[in-house]
CSV table of C-alpha atoms in Angstrom, one decimal:
chain,number,residue,atom,x,y,z
A,1071,MET,CA,8.7,-33.9,-39.8
A,1072,GLY,CA,5.7,-32.9,-41.6
A,1073,TRP,CA,4.5,-30.2,-39.2
A,1074,ARG,CA,7.7,-29.2,-38.5
A,1075,ALA,CA,8.7,-28.3,-42.1
A,1076,ALA,CA,5.2,-26.7,-42.5
A,1077,SER,CA,5.9,-24.3,-39.6
A,1078,TRP,CA,9.8,-23.2,-40.8
A,1079,ALA,CA,8.1,-23.2,-44.4
A,1080,LEU,CA,5.4,-20.2,-43.0
A,1081,ALA,CA,7.8,-18.6,-40.9
A,1082,ALA,CA,10.0,-18.3,-43.7
A,1083,ALA,CA,7.0,-17.1,-46.1
A,1084,LEU,CA,6.6,-14.2,-43.4
A,1085,VAL,CA,10.1,-12.9,-43.2
A,1086,VAL,CA,10.5,-12.8,-47.0
A,1087,TYR,CA,6.9,-12.1,-47.8
A,1088,PRO,CA,7.7,-8.4,-48.9
A,1089,ALA,CA,10.3,-9.8,-51.4
A,1090,LEU,CA,7.9,-12.4,-52.8
A,1091,ALA,CA,4.7,-10.6,-52.8
A,1092,ARG,CA,4.9,-7.8,-55.6
A,1093,ALA,CA,1.6,-7.0,-56.9
A,1094,GLN,CA,1.9,-3.4,-58.4
A,1095,ASP,CA,1.1,-2.0,-61.5
A,1096,GLY,CA,3.1,-3.5,-64.4
A,1097,GLU,CA,3.4,-6.8,-62.2
A,1098,SER,CA,1.1,-9.5,-63.7
A,1099,THR,CA,-1.4,-11.3,-61.0
A,1100,ALA,CA,-3.3,-14.6,-61.6
A,1101,ALA,CA,-6.1,-15.5,-63.4
A,1102,GLY,CA,-8.9,-14.8,-61.2
A,1103,MET,CA,-7.2,-12.4,-58.8
A,1104,ILE,CA,-8.0,-8.8,-58.1
A,1105,SER,CA,-4.4,-6.9,-57.1
A,1106,LEU,CA,-4.3,-3.8,-54.7
A,1107,ARG,CA,-4.4,-1.0,-57.3
A,1108,ASP,CA,-7.3,-2.8,-59.1
A,1109,ALA,CA,-9.2,-2.9,-55.5
A,1110,VAL,CA,-8.3,0.8,-54.8
A,1111,LYS,CA,-9.9,1.6,-58.3
A,1112,MET,CA,-13.2,-0.4,-58.0
A,1113,ALA,CA,-13.2,1.4,-54.4
A,1114,VAL,CA,-13.0,5.1,-55.7
A,1115,LYS,CA,-15.5,4.0,-58.4
A,1116,ALA,CA,-18.2,2.6,-56.4
A,1117,SER,CA,-18.0,5.0,-53.8
A,1118,PRO,CA,-20.8,7.2,-52.8
A,1119,ASP,CA,-18.7,9.5,-51.1
A,1120,GLU,CA,-16.7,9.9,-54.5
A,1121,GLN,CA,-20.0,10.4,-56.5
A,1122,ALA,CA,-21.3,13.2,-54.3
A,1123,ALA,CA,-18.0,15.1,-54.2
A,1124,ALA,CA,-18.1,14.7,-58.2
A,1125,ALA,CA,-21.5,16.2,-57.8
A,1126,ARG,CA,-20.3,19.1,-56.0
A,1127,VAL,CA,-17.7,19.8,-58.6
A,1128,ALA,CA,-20.3,19.9,-61.4
A,1129,ARG,CA,-22.2,21.9,-59.0
A,1130,ALA,CA,-19.6,24.7,-58.5
A,1131,ASP,CA,-19.0,24.6,-62.4
A,1132,ALA,CA,-22.3,25.7,-63.5
A,1133,GLU,CA,-22.5,28.5,-60.2
A,1134,GLU,CA,-19.0,29.7,-61.7
A,1135,ASP,CA,-20.8,29.8,-65.2
A,1136,ILE,CA,-23.7,31.6,-63.7
A,1137,ALA,CA,-21.4,34.2,-62.1
A,1138,VAL,CA,-19.4,34.9,-65.4
A,1139,ALA,CA,-22.5,35.2,-67.4
A,1140,GLY,CA,-23.0,38.4,-65.4
A,1141,TRP,CA,-20.4,40.0,-67.9
A,1142,LEU,CA,-22.7,39.3,-70.7
A,1143,PRO,CA,-25.4,41.3,-72.2
A,1144,ARG,CA,-29.3,39.6,-71.7
A,1145,ALA,CA,-31.2,39.7,-74.7
A,1146,GLU,CA,-35.1,39.0,-74.9
A,1147,VAL,CA,-37.4,39.0,-77.9
A,1148,GLY,CA,-41.3,38.8,-78.0
A,1149,VAL,CA,-44.3,38.6,-80.3
A,1150,ARG,CA,-47.9,39.5,-79.0
A,1151,GLY,CA,-51.4,40.0,-80.6
A,1152,GLY,CA,-54.6,41.4,-79.8
A,1153,ALA,CA,-58.1,42.5,-80.9
A,1154,SER,CA,-60.4,45.1,-79.5
A,1155,ALA,CA,-64.0,46.5,-80.3
A,1156,GLU,CA,-64.7,50.5,-79.1
A,1157,ARG,CA,-68.8,51.4,-78.6
A,1158,GLY,CA,-69.1,55.3,-78.9
A,1159,THR,CA,-71.3,58.0,-79.1
A,1160,PHE,CA,-71.4,61.2,-81.5
A,1161,LEU,CA,-71.0,64.8,-79.8
A,1162,PHE,CA,-74.4,65.8,-80.0
A,1163,ARG,CA,-75.7,63.4,-81.6
A,1164,GLN,CA,-77.4,59.7,-80.4
A,1165,ASP,CA,-76.0,58.0,-83.2
A,1166,HIS,CA,-73.7,54.7,-81.9
A,1167,PHE,CA,-70.7,53.6,-83.5
A,1168,VAL,CA,-68.7,50.6,-83.3
A,1169,ILE,CA,-64.9,50.2,-84.3
A,1170,ASN,CA,-63.5,47.1,-84.4
A,1171,SER,CA,-59.5,46.8,-84.4
A,1172,ALA,CA,-56.9,44.2,-84.5
A,1173,HIS,CA,-53.0,44.3,-84.2
A,1174,GLY,CA,-49.8,42.3,-83.8
A,1175,GLU,CA,-46.1,43.7,-82.4
A,1176,ALA,CA,-42.8,42.1,-82.1
A,1177,ARG,CA,-40.3,43.3,-79.6
A,1178,ALA,CA,-36.7,42.9,-79.2
A,1179,GLY,CA,-34.3,44.3,-75.9
A,1180,LEU,CA,-31.1,44.0,-74.9
A,1181,ARG,CA,-29.8,44.9,-71.3
A,1182,TRP,CA,-26.1,44.9,-70.4
A,1183,THR,CA,-24.4,46.1,-67.1
A,1184,VAL,CA,-21.3,47.9,-68.9
A,1185,PHE,CA,-19.7,48.2,-65.6
A,1186,ASP,CA,-20.4,47.7,-62.0
A,1187,PHE,CA,-17.0,48.6,-60.2
A,1188,GLY,CA,-16.2,44.8,-59.4
A,1189,ARG,CA,-19.5,43.3,-58.4
A,1190,THR,CA,-19.5,40.7,-61.3
A,1191,SER,CA,-15.6,40.2,-61.3
A,1192,ASN,CA,-15.2,39.7,-57.9
A,1193,ALA,CA,-18.3,37.1,-57.8
A,1194,ALA,CA,-16.7,35.3,-61.0
A,1195,SER,CA,-13.5,35.1,-59.1
A,1196,ALA,CA,-15.0,33.8,-56.0
A,1197,ALA,CA,-17.1,31.6,-58.1
A,1198,GLU,CA,-13.7,30.0,-59.9
A,1199,ALA,CA,-12.2,29.4,-56.7
A,1200,THR,CA,-15.3,27.6,-55.2
A,1201,HIS,CA,-15.0,25.5,-58.2
A,1202,ALA,CA,-11.2,25.1,-57.7
A,1203,SER,CA,-12.1,23.8,-54.4
A,1204,ALA,CA,-14.3,21.6,-55.0
A,1205,LYS,CA,-12.2,20.0,-57.6
A,1206,HIS,CA,-9.5,20.0,-54.6
A,1207,GLY,CA,-12.4,18.2,-52.6
A,1208,LEU,CA,-13.1,15.5,-55.2
A,1209,GLU,CA,-9.5,14.7,-54.8
A,1210,ALA,CA,-9.0,14.6,-51.0
A,1211,THR,CA,-12.4,12.2,-51.2
A,1212,ARG,CA,-10.4,9.9,-53.6
A,1213,ILE,CA,-7.5,9.5,-51.1
A,1214,GLY,CA,-9.7,9.0,-48.3
A,1215,VAL,CA,-11.7,6.2,-50.0
A,1216,ALA,CA,-8.0,4.6,-51.2
A,1217,ARG,CA,-6.8,4.9,-48.3
A,1218,GLN,CA,-9.8,2.7,-46.6
A,1219,ALA,CA,-9.5,0.3,-49.6
A,1220,ALA,CA,-5.7,-0.4,-49.1
A,1221,SER,CA,-6.1,-0.8,-45.6
A,1222,ALA,CA,-8.9,-3.4,-46.0
A,1223,TYR,CA,-6.9,-5.2,-48.6
A,1224,VAL,CA,-3.7,-5.6,-46.4
A,1225,THR,CA,-5.9,-6.6,-43.3
A,1226,VAL,CA,-7.4,-9.0,-45.4
A,1227,LEU,CA,-4.3,-10.3,-46.2
A,1228,ALA,CA,-3.0,-10.4,-43.0
A,1229,ASP,CA,-6.2,-12.4,-41.9
A,1230,GLU,CA,-5.5,-15.5,-44.4
A,1231,GLN,CA,-1.9,-15.5,-43.2
A,1232,LEU,CA,-3.4,-15.5,-39.6
A,1233,VAL,CA,-5.9,-18.6,-40.5
A,1234,GLY,CA,-3.1,-20.3,-41.9
A,1235,SER,CA,-1.1,-20.2,-38.9
A,1236,LYS,CA,-4.0,-21.0,-36.6
A,1237,LYS,CA,-4.2,-24.0,-39.1
A,1238,ILE,CA,-0.8,-25.1,-38.3
A,1239,ALA,CA,-1.5,-24.9,-34.4
A,1240,VAL,CA,-4.0,-27.3,-35.3
A,1241,LYS,CA,-2.0,-29.6,-37.2
A,1242,HIS,CA,1.0,-29.5,-34.1
A,1243,ARG,CA,-1.9,-30.0,-31.3
A,1244,THR,CA,-3.1,-33.1,-33.6
A,1245,ARG,CA,0.3,-34.5,-33.8
A,1246,PHE,CA,1.3,-33.7,-30.1
A,1247,ALA,CA,-2.4,-35.6,-29.0
A,1248,ALA,CA,-1.3,-38.9,-31.0
A,1249,ILE,CA,2.6,-38.5,-29.4
A,1250,ALA,CA,0.8,-38.1,-25.9
A,1251,LYS,CA,-1.8,-41.1,-26.6
A,1252,GLY,CA,1.2,-43.3,-27.5
A,1253,LEU,CA,3.2,-42.3,-24.5
A,1254,VAL,CA,0.3,-42.9,-21.8
A,1255,ALA,CA,-0.3,-46.3,-23.6
A,1256,GLN,CA,3.7,-47.3,-23.5
A,1257,GLY,CA,3.6,-46.0,-19.5
A,1258,VAL,CA,5.8,-43.2,-20.1
A,1259,ARG,CA,3.8,-40.3,-19.6
A,1260,PRO,CA,0.7,-40.1,-17.0
A,1261,ALA,CA,-3.0,-40.3,-18.2
A,1262,LEU,CA,-3.2,-36.3,-17.5
A,1263,ASP,CA,-1.1,-35.8,-20.5
A,1264,GLU,CA,-3.5,-37.3,-22.8
A,1265,GLN,CA,-6.2,-35.4,-21.5
A,1266,ARG,CA,-4.4,-32.0,-21.7
A,1267,ALA,CA,-3.5,-32.4,-25.4
A,1268,LYS,CA,-7.1,-33.1,-26.2
A,1269,VAL,CA,-8.3,-29.6,-24.8
A,1270,ASN,CA,-5.3,-27.8,-26.2
A,1271,LEU,CA,-6.6,-29.5,-29.6
A,1272,GLU,CA,-10.1,-28.2,-28.8
A,1273,ALA,CA,-8.8,-24.9,-28.0
A,1274,ALA,CA,-6.6,-24.5,-31.2
A,1275,ARG,CA,-9.6,-25.6,-33.3
A,1276,HIS,CA,-11.4,-22.7,-31.5
A,1277,ASP,CA,-9.2,-20.1,-32.1
A,1278,LEU,CA,-9.3,-20.9,-35.9
A,1279,ALA,CA,-13.2,-21.0,-36.3
A,1280,ILE,CA,-12.7,-17.2,-34.7
A,1281,ALA,CA,-9.7,-16.3,-37.1
A,1282,GLU,CA,-12.2,-17.7,-39.9
A,1283,ALA,CA,-15.0,-15.8,-38.7
A,1284,ARG,CA,-12.9,-12.5,-38.5
A,1285,LEU,CA,-11.6,-13.4,-42.3
A,1286,ALA,CA,-14.9,-13.5,-43.7
A,1287,ILE,CA,-16.1,-10.2,-41.8
A,1288,ASP,CA,-13.1,-8.3,-43.4
A,1289,ARG,CA,-13.6,-9.6,-46.8
A,1290,ALA,CA,-17.0,-8.8,-46.6
A,1291,ARG,CA,-16.4,-5.3,-45.3
A,1292,LEU,CA,-13.6,-5.2,-48.4
A,1293,ALA,CA,-16.5,-6.4,-51.0
A,1294,VAL,CA,-19.0,-3.6,-49.9
A,1295,MET,CA,-16.0,-1.4,-50.3
A,1296,LEU,CA,-15.6,-2.3,-54.0
A,1297,GLY,CA,-19.5,-2.5,-54.9
A,1298,LEU,CA,-19.4,-6.6,-54.8
A,1299,GLU,CA,-21.5,-8.8,-53.1
A,1300,PRO,CA,-19.3,-10.8,-50.2
A,1301,SER,CA,-19.4,-14.0,-51.9
A,1302,ARG,CA,-18.4,-12.4,-55.4
A,1303,LEU,CA,-15.0,-11.0,-54.2
A,1304,PRO,CA,-12.2,-12.4,-56.0
A,1305,PRO,CA,-9.0,-13.9,-54.3
A,1306,LEU,CA,-6.6,-11.2,-53.4
A,1307,ALA,CA,-3.0,-11.4,-54.9
A,1308,GLN,CA,-0.3,-10.6,-52.4
A,1309,VAL,CA,0.9,-7.1,-52.8
A,1310,THR,CA,4.1,-5.1,-51.4
A,1311,LEU,CA,3.8,-1.4,-51.0
A,1312,PRO,CA,7.0,0.7,-52.1
A,1313,GLY,CA,9.0,2.2,-49.7
A,1314,ALA,CA,8.3,5.2,-47.6
A,1315,GLU,CA,10.9,7.4,-46.0
A,1316,ASP,CA,10.0,7.3,-42.2
A,1317,ASP,CA,11.8,10.8,-41.5
A,1318,ALA,CA,8.7,12.9,-39.5
A,1319,ALA,CA,10.0,16.1,-40.4
A,1320,ARG,CA,9.8,15.8,-44.1
A,1321,ALA,CA,7.0,13.8,-43.8
A,1322,THR,CA,5.5,16.9,-42.1
A,1323,ALA,CA,6.6,19.1,-44.8
A,1324,VAL,CA,5.7,17.1,-47.7
A,1325,GLY,CA,2.3,16.5,-46.7
A,1326,GLU,CA,1.6,20.0,-46.0
A,1327,LYS,CA,2.7,21.0,-49.6
A,1328,SER,CA,1.0,17.8,-51.3
A,1329,ARG,CA,-2.4,17.1,-49.5
A,1330,PRO,CA,-5.4,18.8,-51.8
A,1331,GLU,CA,-7.3,19.6,-48.0
A,1332,VAL,CA,-4.6,22.3,-47.8
A,1333,ALA,CA,-5.3,23.4,-51.4
A,1334,GLN,CA,-9.1,23.3,-50.8
A,1335,ALA,CA,-8.7,25.5,-47.8
A,1336,ASN,CA,-6.9,28.0,-49.5
A,1337,THR,CA,-9.0,28.2,-52.3
A,1338,GLU,CA,-11.7,28.5,-49.7
A,1339,VAL,CA,-10.3,31.4,-48.2
A,1340,GLU,CA,-9.3,33.3,-51.5
A,1341,ALA,CA,-13.1,32.4,-52.8
A,1342,SER,CA,-14.6,34.2,-49.4
A,1343,ASP,CA,-11.8,37.0,-49.7
A,1344,ARG,CA,-13.4,38.0,-53.2
A,1345,ARG,CA,-16.8,37.9,-51.8
A,1346,VAL,CA,-16.0,40.3,-49.5
A,1347,ASP,CA,-14.9,42.6,-52.2
A,1348,ALA,CA,-17.9,41.7,-54.2
A,1349,ALA,CA,-19.9,42.9,-50.8
A,1350,ARG,CA,-18.1,46.2,-50.7
A,1351,ALA,CA,-18.6,47.2,-54.7
A,1352,GLY,CA,-22.3,47.2,-53.6
A,1353,TRP,CA,-21.5,51.0,-52.6
A,1354,LEU,CA,-20.5,51.5,-55.7
A,1355,PRO,CA,-22.3,52.8,-59.6
A,1356,ARG,CA,-23.4,50.3,-61.6
A,1357,VAL,CA,-23.4,51.4,-65.6
A,1358,ASP,CA,-26.5,49.9,-67.3
A,1359,VAL,CA,-27.4,49.8,-71.3
A,1360,ASP,CA,-30.7,49.4,-72.4
A,1361,VAL,CA,-31.7,49.0,-76.1
A,1362,ASN,CA,-35.6,48.2,-77.2
A,1363,GLY,CA,-37.3,47.6,-80.2
A,1364,SER,CA,-40.7,47.4,-81.2
A,1365,TYR,CA,-42.8,47.0,-84.8
A,1366,ARG,CA,-46.7,46.9,-84.4
A,1367,LEU,CA,-49.1,46.3,-87.3
A,1368,THR,CA,-52.8,47.5,-86.5
A,1369,ARG,CA,-55.4,47.1,-88.8
A,1370,PHE,CA,-59.2,48.8,-88.3
A,1371,ASP,CA,-62.3,47.6,-89.6
A,1372,PHE,CA,-63.0,51.0,-91.5
A,1373,ALA,CA,-59.7,51.2,-93.1
A,1374,ASP,CA,-58.2,49.4,-96.0
A,1375,GLY,CA,-54.5,47.7,-95.1
A,1376,MET,CA,-52.6,47.9,-91.9
A,1377,ILE,CA,-51.1,50.9,-90.3
A,1378,PRO,CA,-47.5,50.1,-89.2
A,1379,ARG,CA,-45.7,51.7,-86.2
A,1380,ALA,CA,-42.0,51.1,-85.7
A,1381,GLU,CA,-40.4,52.4,-82.5
A,1382,ALA,CA,-36.6,52.2,-81.0
A,1383,THR,CA,-35.1,53.5,-77.4
A,1384,GLY,CA,-31.7,53.4,-76.3
A,1385,VAL,CA,-31.2,54.5,-72.4
A,1386,VAL,CA,-28.1,54.5,-70.8
A,1387,ALA,CA,-28.7,54.4,-67.1
A,1388,ILE,CA,-26.1,55.1,-64.0
A,1389,THR,CA,-27.4,53.6,-60.6
A,1390,VAL,CA,-25.7,54.9,-57.8
A,1391,PRO,CA,-27.0,53.6,-54.3
A,1392,LEU,CA,-27.7,56.2,-51.6
A,1393,PHE,CA,-29.1,54.0,-49.0
A,1394,ASP,CA,-29.6,50.2,-48.4
A,1395,ALA,CA,-29.0,48.9,-45.1
A,1396,THR,CA,-28.4,45.3,-46.7
A,1397,ILE,CA,-24.9,46.4,-47.9
A,1398,PRO,CA,-23.1,46.8,-44.3
A,1399,ALA,CA,-24.7,43.5,-43.3
A,1400,ARG,CA,-24.0,41.6,-46.4
A,1401,VAL,CA,-20.3,43.0,-46.1
A,1402,ASP,CA,-20.0,42.0,-42.4
A,1403,ALA,CA,-21.5,38.7,-43.2
A,1404,ALA,CA,-18.6,38.3,-46.0
A,1405,ARG,CA,-16.0,39.3,-43.6
A,1406,ALA,CA,-17.3,36.7,-41.1
A,1407,ASP,CA,-17.2,34.2,-43.4
A,1408,LEU,CA,-13.7,35.1,-44.4
A,1409,ALA,CA,-12.3,35.0,-40.6
A,1410,ALA,CA,-14.0,31.3,-40.4
A,1411,ALA,CA,-12.4,30.0,-43.9
A,1412,GLN,CA,-9.1,31.3,-42.4
A,1413,ALA,CA,-9.4,29.6,-39.5
A,1414,ARG,CA,-10.5,26.4,-41.1
A,1415,GLU,CA,-7.5,26.5,-43.0
A,1416,GLU,CA,-5.3,26.8,-40.0
A,1417,ARG,CA,-7.0,23.9,-38.8
A,1418,VAL,CA,-6.5,21.8,-41.8
A,1419,ARG,CA,-2.9,22.7,-42.1
A,1420,ARG,CA,-2.3,21.4,-38.6
A,1421,GLN,CA,-4.3,18.6,-38.6
A,1422,VAL,CA,-2.3,17.6,-41.8
A,1423,ARG,CA,1.1,17.9,-40.7
A,1424,LEU,CA,0.0,15.9,-37.3
A,1425,GLU,CA,-1.7,13.1,-39.5
A,1426,ALA,CA,1.9,13.3,-41.6
A,1427,TYR,CA,3.8,13.4,-38.6
A,1428,GLU,CA,1.9,10.4,-36.7
A,1429,ALA,CA,2.0,8.4,-40.0
A,1430,ALA,CA,6.2,8.8,-40.2
A,1431,VAL,CA,6.4,7.9,-36.2
A,1432,SER,CA,3.9,4.9,-36.7
A,1433,LEU,CA,5.8,3.3,-39.6
A,1434,LYS,CA,8.9,3.7,-38.1
A,1435,ALA,CA,7.7,2.1,-34.6
A,1436,ALA,CA,6.1,-0.6,-36.8
A,1437,ARG,CA,9.1,-1.6,-38.8
A,1438,THR,CA,11.2,-1.7,-35.5
A,1439,LEU,CA,8.5,-3.9,-33.9
A,1440,LYS,CA,8.7,-6.2,-37.1
A,1441,VAL,CA,12.5,-6.9,-36.4
A,1442,ARG,CA,12.1,-7.8,-33.1
A,1443,ALA,CA,9.2,-10.3,-34.3
A,1444,ARG,CA,10.9,-11.7,-37.0
A,1445,GLU,CA,14.0,-12.5,-34.1
A,1446,LEU,CA,11.3,-13.8,-31.8
A,1447,SER,CA,9.7,-15.7,-34.0
A,1448,SER,CA,13.0,-17.5,-35.1
A,1449,SER,CA,13.9,-18.4,-31.1
A,1450,ALA,CA,10.6,-19.5,-30.6
A,1451,GLN,CA,10.7,-22.1,-33.2
A,1452,GLN,CA,14.2,-23.8,-32.3
A,1453,ALA,CA,12.8,-23.7,-29.1
A,1454,LEU,CA,9.9,-25.7,-29.9
A,1455,ALA,CA,11.9,-27.9,-32.0
A,1456,LEU,CA,14.3,-28.5,-29.0
A,1457,ILE,CA,11.3,-29.4,-26.8
A,1458,ASP,CA,9.1,-31.9,-29.2
A,1459,ALA,CA,12.5,-33.8,-29.6
A,1460,ARG,CA,12.9,-33.9,-25.6
A,1461,TYR,CA,9.0,-35.0,-25.4
A,1462,ALA,CA,8.9,-37.2,-28.2
A,1463,SER,CA,12.0,-39.4,-26.0
A,1464,GLY,CA,9.9,-38.7,-22.6
A,1465,LEU,CA,12.6,-36.2,-21.3
A,1466,ALA,CA,10.1,-33.1,-21.3
A,1467,THR,CA,6.6,-32.8,-19.7
A,1468,SER,CA,3.5,-31.9,-21.9
A,1469,ILE,CA,3.3,-28.9,-19.8
A,1470,GLU,CA,6.8,-27.7,-21.5
A,1471,LEU,CA,5.8,-28.7,-25.0
A,1472,VAL,CA,2.4,-26.6,-24.7
A,1473,ASP,CA,4.3,-23.7,-23.3
A,1474,ALA,CA,6.9,-23.9,-26.2
A,1475,GLU,CA,3.9,-24.5,-28.9
A,1476,GLN,CA,2.0,-21.3,-27.6
A,1477,ALA,CA,5.1,-19.2,-27.7
A,1478,ASP,CA,5.7,-20.4,-31.1
A,1479,LEU,CA,2.1,-20.0,-32.0
A,1480,ASP,CA,2.5,-16.4,-30.2
A,1481,ALA,CA,5.6,-15.3,-32.2
A,1482,ARG,CA,4.2,-16.1,-35.8
A,1483,GLU,CA,1.1,-14.4,-35.1
A,1484,ALA,CA,3.2,-11.5,-33.6
A,1485,LEU,CA,5.0,-11.5,-37.3
A,1486,ILE,CA,2.1,-11.6,-38.7
A,1487,GLY,CA,1.0,-8.5,-37.0
A,1488,ALA,CA,3.7,-6.8,-37.2
A,1489,GLU,CA,4.0,-7.0,-40.8
A,1490,LEU,CA,0.6,-5.6,-40.9
A,1491,ARG,CA,1.2,-2.7,-38.9
A,1492,VAL,CA,3.8,-1.7,-41.4
A,1493,GLN,CA,1.9,-2.2,-44.4
A,1494,LEU,CA,-1.1,0.0,-42.7
A,1495,ALA,CA,1.2,2.8,-41.6
A,1496,THR,CA,2.7,2.9,-45.0
A,1497,VAL,CA,-0.7,3.4,-46.2
A,1498,ASP,CA,-1.4,6.1,-43.9
A,1499,LEU,CA,2.2,7.8,-44.8
A,1500,PHE,CA,1.0,7.5,-48.5
A,1501,ALA,CA,-2.0,9.2,-47.9
A,1502,ALA,CA,-0.8,11.8,-45.5
A,1503,THR,CA,1.8,13.1,-47.6
A,1504,GLY,CA,-0.2,12.7,-51.2
A,1505,ARG,CA,1.5,9.8,-52.3
A,1506,THR,CA,-1.7,8.6,-54.0
A,1507,SER,CA,-0.1,7.1,-56.9
A,1508,GLU,CA,1.0,4.5,-54.8
A,1509,LEU,CA,-2.4,3.6,-53.7
A,1510,GLY,CA,-4.0,3.9,-57.5
A,1511,VAL,CA,-5.4,6.9,-57.7
A,1512,SER,CA,-3.8,9.8,-59.9
A,1513,PRO,CA,-4.3,13.3,-58.6
A,1514,ALA,CA,-3.4,16.4,-60.2
A,1515,ALA,CA,0.4,16.9,-60.0
A,1516,ARG,CA,2.2,18.2,-57.4
A,1517,GLU,CA,5.6,18.9,-56.2
A,1518,GLY,CA,7.4,17.1,-53.3
A,1519,GLY,CA,7.2,13.6,-52.4
A,1520,VAL,CA,8.7,11.2,-49.9
């Protein structure tokens, strides 16, 4: 029977799906199809969150340059010119005189803070740590985007399988309706069987329409993540994610060691600590060097030629703050920021450990459910084959047939759902333990792995 062969073929495909659906890097995909790794890369590239995180890195880099520039001297040059007219009266005389003059001047100056007892060095260290924190934040953002894209990808694949299962159900019930009609015509079964078969067929078509709508919506969501129009999303290549250990204790340890969120929180604490030191340095003296030079040419209307004047000065200044009410306030604010950063670090560590633990436990449970779903699917198919043969011979009622067919459909869909849960849990575990290369993201090298 064609429908029975199709049913067994679908179940077999679901069982061996991981072994037949390799689509990782290094494995070819059909022309016009998109792989999981390509989809993740597209999602990361198109993500506004990733672009915003990259902009924050660029800003932090610029702020680090600003802080480091405090070590360097500041030089400036200037040129100016002018003219004047002076009218006066000779002493004891009524005669008036007017003196006209013009001048031009060039100036150059250099100011250098030679030593400030840690203000500049601590500010530069804080800016460097902030820059590193922004980089870790960018990596964490990419992992989050990759996780969402990978989850959406495997969800669409599961939706496609679910639609295929619904189509087989429609095919089954179309055949059941034809058999029921024939048995009723022969007087073997009551007319109610034919009507019941028609109702079941319409219900299967309704379920198929719902599954197709869900597939269209999930494809649209994935397309938006990839920066594509929903109608332009290519077909998806089948994929099997690499295996992951579901040891919760190991996953927790690796997650805490590998996640960029933890490194980001650490560098934020370091930056806050350096800001405290910089604020304290406000009480200490500062040594500045000022060097200035100028050259001026002046011409008077009563004299021939230009009158030059050159001037150079050098100053070493030691500035000691005697009273500044803002300094203790800055120190208190910096200490409060440090305490907040330390609290955030602890919160991030707890959250990372919890996410890794939950992901490992979820994966272990999903694998157990998958085994049971496979056994249930096999039993349901055997029962359906037996009831189908009995019904065709007039030995089973339509209710028994419908129940067996529905049990088979439920078992097949349970297997699809179990496989999806395994895939989603695997994606979550990769993200929770920093195995971003498995999702198509290449972060900075880290130790550890699952």
